[in-house]
Amino acid sequence: MGPFIAQFLTGLANAAALFLVASGLSLIFGVTRIVNFAHGSFYMLGAFIGYTVMQLLPGAFGFWSSILVAGLAVGLIGVIVEMLVLRPIYRAPELFQLVATFGVILVIQDLALITWGAEDLLGPRAPGLKGVIRILGEPVPKYDLALIAITPFILFALWYLITKTRLGVLVRAATQDREMVAALGVNQSWLFTGVFFLGAMLAGLGGALQLPKGGADLLMDFNILASIFVVVVIGGMGSLPGAFIAAVLISVLNVFGVRYMPQSTLVLMYVVMAVVLIIKPYGLMGRKEVAGEHGQVGEPEQPFSPFGRRGRLIVAVLLIALATLPFLGSKFAMILAIDIIIVCLFAASLHFILSLGGLVSFGHAAFFGGGAYAAALMVHYAGSPMELAFVLAPIITGFLAIIIGWFCIRLTGVYFAMLTLAFSQLLWSLVFQWGEVTGGDDGMVSIWPSPWASDTTVFFYLTMIIGFGGILVLRHAAHSPFGYALRASRDSAGRAEATGINTKRVQFVAFTFAGAMAGLAGTLFVFSKGSIFPTELEIGKSFDALIMVFLGGVKTLAGPLVGASALSLMQDYLTRFEYWRLALGLLIIAVVIIAPEGIAGTSQKLAARWGIIRRDEVQ
Amino acid sequence: MTSVLEVKELSKSFGGNHAVNNVSFAVGAGELLALIGPNGAGKTTCFNMLMGQLAPDAGEVLLDGENLVGLPPRAIWRKGVGRTFQITATYPSMTVVENVQMAIMSDKKRLFSFLPYARNLYREEAVTLLDLVGMAEQADRAAAILAYGDLKRLELAIALAHKPRLLLMDEPTAGMAPSERIKLMQLTADIVADKGISVLFTEHDMDVVFAHAHRVMVLNRGEIIANGSVDEVRDDPLVREVYLGGGTVFADKEESENA
């Protein structure tokens, strides 16, 4: 009984920081509809700033005021981010802001590296709370007990703020209908800024509060991101009590997981999330997201049509030019081109469901990595030749998409996004922890192409054929009746259903199709590298695809290709420098602010304005 | 007269509120039937049950004798019921003609075909329909930039795409300028007369109703209180009371009982 209770108390103590960070994310999303990828970075900054201030202020008073100072400082950083980065792009297409927040992650990572160095910082112990207390013979850190005691006060304070104060009334009103709040004379900009301050401050407090337990390091931002997404989704987007319950649930579960099933701790969290969402699709205490209640942001999409003769000619010329690369460029250039074609296909497959289907998936890496692992497993265990893997791996990925889609398609909007994220994390943790089969962290190596294709030049042409073939198939599908049915389901589900279209079935098929195409990209990837590691299934990989699609322009068919090429080239060039993340992050933020329709979208607009192309030629 | 649609003892309650209470009526072949009533009378609830968006608590909806209750909207559409929405619902990312083509593709069960270019499919049929509602010259404009009256006409063309037997129109002229209203309803009346389509529509504009309806039903507090020709309904004292007396029928009854 003793160990059991001790474990339980540890779980409760861990919940404190998790709840703080998650409630901040939930608040920000509820009011601004921004999925703040940079929330983990605020948490990390809280830890670093708290650490520094603790060095300056001595004693128990110093310790606790350092935590407050860290919270306030991070809150102010949040305000700066909101005003400089997000304000200029509120009128951009929905969810576009997440690209900017991704840029912020990169910037903060390098700024933290410059300021605090690469080494992990061991958090100072809380003065006066250094020892342990024995409960039923088991040692429980005093600090844990203090956290457990503090958490209800934080919950109460937040609850009071949200339900009893004017700011709270505004926040709740804006969560329900922000346009109405604006119509009633509330200055939206400052409300958003205020909420950002509050949300970032909560994250900062969380980061500083966990210092004695976890310290501060540069991986904290991504490490907590998955957990807080899970907490917010299980609790229900925008619900504080929900976030609290979910934080406790997940933390306790993790502690017991580590003790009783160390092989599957990571999987456990996502399994719980999937189960909760299958039973309660909008989280424990969330409410259904009514489609369109917040209004479509940005201009409506232009109708598009297949390329005319001129367009096809241009594409053909470009492809022929690319095909001469082996004669002109170096081997390195070919490898870079292979990489770019592969990510283009990956981004195009995400674009298909994201843009045409209106289904924003945060877990598309599941299919890229899924295809890669399917091919690698076939080669490794069955000695399958490359040709067979190219046929079967995408099909297997398609089946994977059927399974994941079956759970996800019933949801919409951000819940859909989060559940896809959960499933991709589930797959990642499976691969990561099932080392006997997948090699775990060490990955799988020696997955080489067939002898005839092992020469770089040959493989380059193979990649061109398969990669552009896949992209053409996706593009053609967009112009086919199926693509139209998919857009119809997105544009007006009510009209579509009232004219005989089974919108959910159409979306399900599209999800499967896009999954299979991402699997094809993954298969190309594994043979081009000869190896595969779990990183290809990570959140970062899914985010990469999202960034590419948004950066290029969601509302154009060329967007994903432009975005994928641009991001890959920027990465390739900038990673030569020490602080490349800072540069890349700033570059992304700059592009986002200058070109809110994405690179392709904005250039088409400009071209139309300057009379280079006619408006109706914009595709 | 043979009836296309027959509604039998349809009821729906929300909590204790009988939104639609034991409503029965029939729509004859080629008939233009108006369903009117003050706000909150239950018109929209009634419509949503006919279209399969809301499950009735009791009652039957028979289309040529076949029960539609329990079917989703898309299945009811496939049985030959078209509809227009009170607030227009079209596909803003497509052109006008593509909006109509989409409905035809759905009717021809081409939704899952990957091979052809959708923009070439059934284009002539779609343009013919647009011509019918006077929208042919706008065929290649984006639906997103249409004026509201044009959107209403586009919706009508979409609703005709699968050659329906019955059209359900929820406030077809809502949000339009008065002169446009009469024109749109005239157009609808001409088309359905030409094609022999039956129409059930709700409407607040009495000019539209009295000018075009073959028959008028009046719904109040979930019950049909009048059902007859335009003149009969116009002269019905109960209807006058409902419309002019502000829905005080029940209060008056109580008073007269007390007296």
Coordinates of C-alpha atoms in Angstrom, one line a residue, chain A residues 300-303 305-306 312 476-477 479-482 484-485 487-488 490-492 494-502 505-506 509, chain B residues 73-74 77-78 83 85 89-95 98 102 105-106 110-119 121 142 144 155 158:
Chain A
P300 CA -12.7 32.5 -50.1
E301 CA -10.6 30.3 -52.2
Q302 CA -10.5 30.9 -56.0
P303 CA -12.0 28.3 -58.3
S305 CA -8.9 24.6 -63.2
P306 CA -6.3 22.2 -64.7
R312 CA 1.7 22.3 -69.1
H476 CA -5.3 15.0 -61.0
A477 CA -7.5 13.7 -58.2
H479 CA -9.6 18.0 -60.6
S480 CA -11.6 14.8 -60.7
P481 CA -15.2 14.4 -59.5
F482 CA -13.8 12.9 -56.3
Y484 CA -14.8 18.1 -56.3
A485 CA -16.8 16.1 -53.9
R487 CA -14.1 20.3 -51.8
A488 CA -17.9 20.3 -51.7
R490 CA -15.5 21.2 -47.0
D491 CA -17.2 24.2 -48.5
S492 CA -20.7 23.4 -47.3
G494 CA -25.1 20.9 -45.3
R495 CA -25.4 21.5 -49.1
A496 CA -23.3 18.5 -49.9
E497 CA -25.4 16.2 -47.7
A498 CA -28.6 17.7 -49.1
T499 CA -27.4 16.7 -52.6
G500 CA -26.6 13.1 -52.0
I501 CA -23.0 13.4 -50.9
N502 CA -21.9 11.2 -48.0
R505 CA -17.2 8.8 -46.6
V506 CA -15.7 11.1 -49.1
V509 CA -11.5 7.9 -48.7
Chain B
P73 CA -30.9 13.9 -46.0
R74 CA -28.7 12.5 -48.8
W77 CA -32.5 13.6 -51.9
R78 CA -31.7 10.5 -53.9
R83 CA -34.2 21.6 -51.4
F85 CA -31.9 26.7 -47.8
A89 CA -25.7 27.1 -49.1
T90 CA -23.4 26.8 -52.1
Y91 CA -19.8 26.0 -52.7
P92 CA -17.9 29.3 -52.7
S93 CA -14.7 27.8 -54.0
M94 CA -16.3 26.6 -57.2
T95 CA -17.6 28.4 -60.2
E98 CA -19.4 23.7 -61.2
M102 CA -21.5 18.9 -58.6
M105 CA -22.2 14.3 -60.7
S106 CA -23.8 13.2 -57.4
R110 CA -19.8 9.8 -60.1
L111 CA -18.6 11.0 -56.7
F112 CA -15.8 8.4 -56.4
S113 CA -14.5 8.5 -59.9
F114 CA -10.9 9.6 -60.2
L115 CA -10.3 9.6 -63.9
P116 CA -12.2 12.3 -65.7
Y117 CA -11.8 16.1 -65.3
A118 CA -14.8 17.1 -63.3
R119 CA -15.1 20.5 -65.1
L121 CA -18.5 16.5 -66.9
A142 CA -16.9 32.2 -58.8
A144 CA -18.2 33.4 -53.8
E155 CA -29.6 27.3 -55.5
I158 CA -28.8 23.1 -58.0

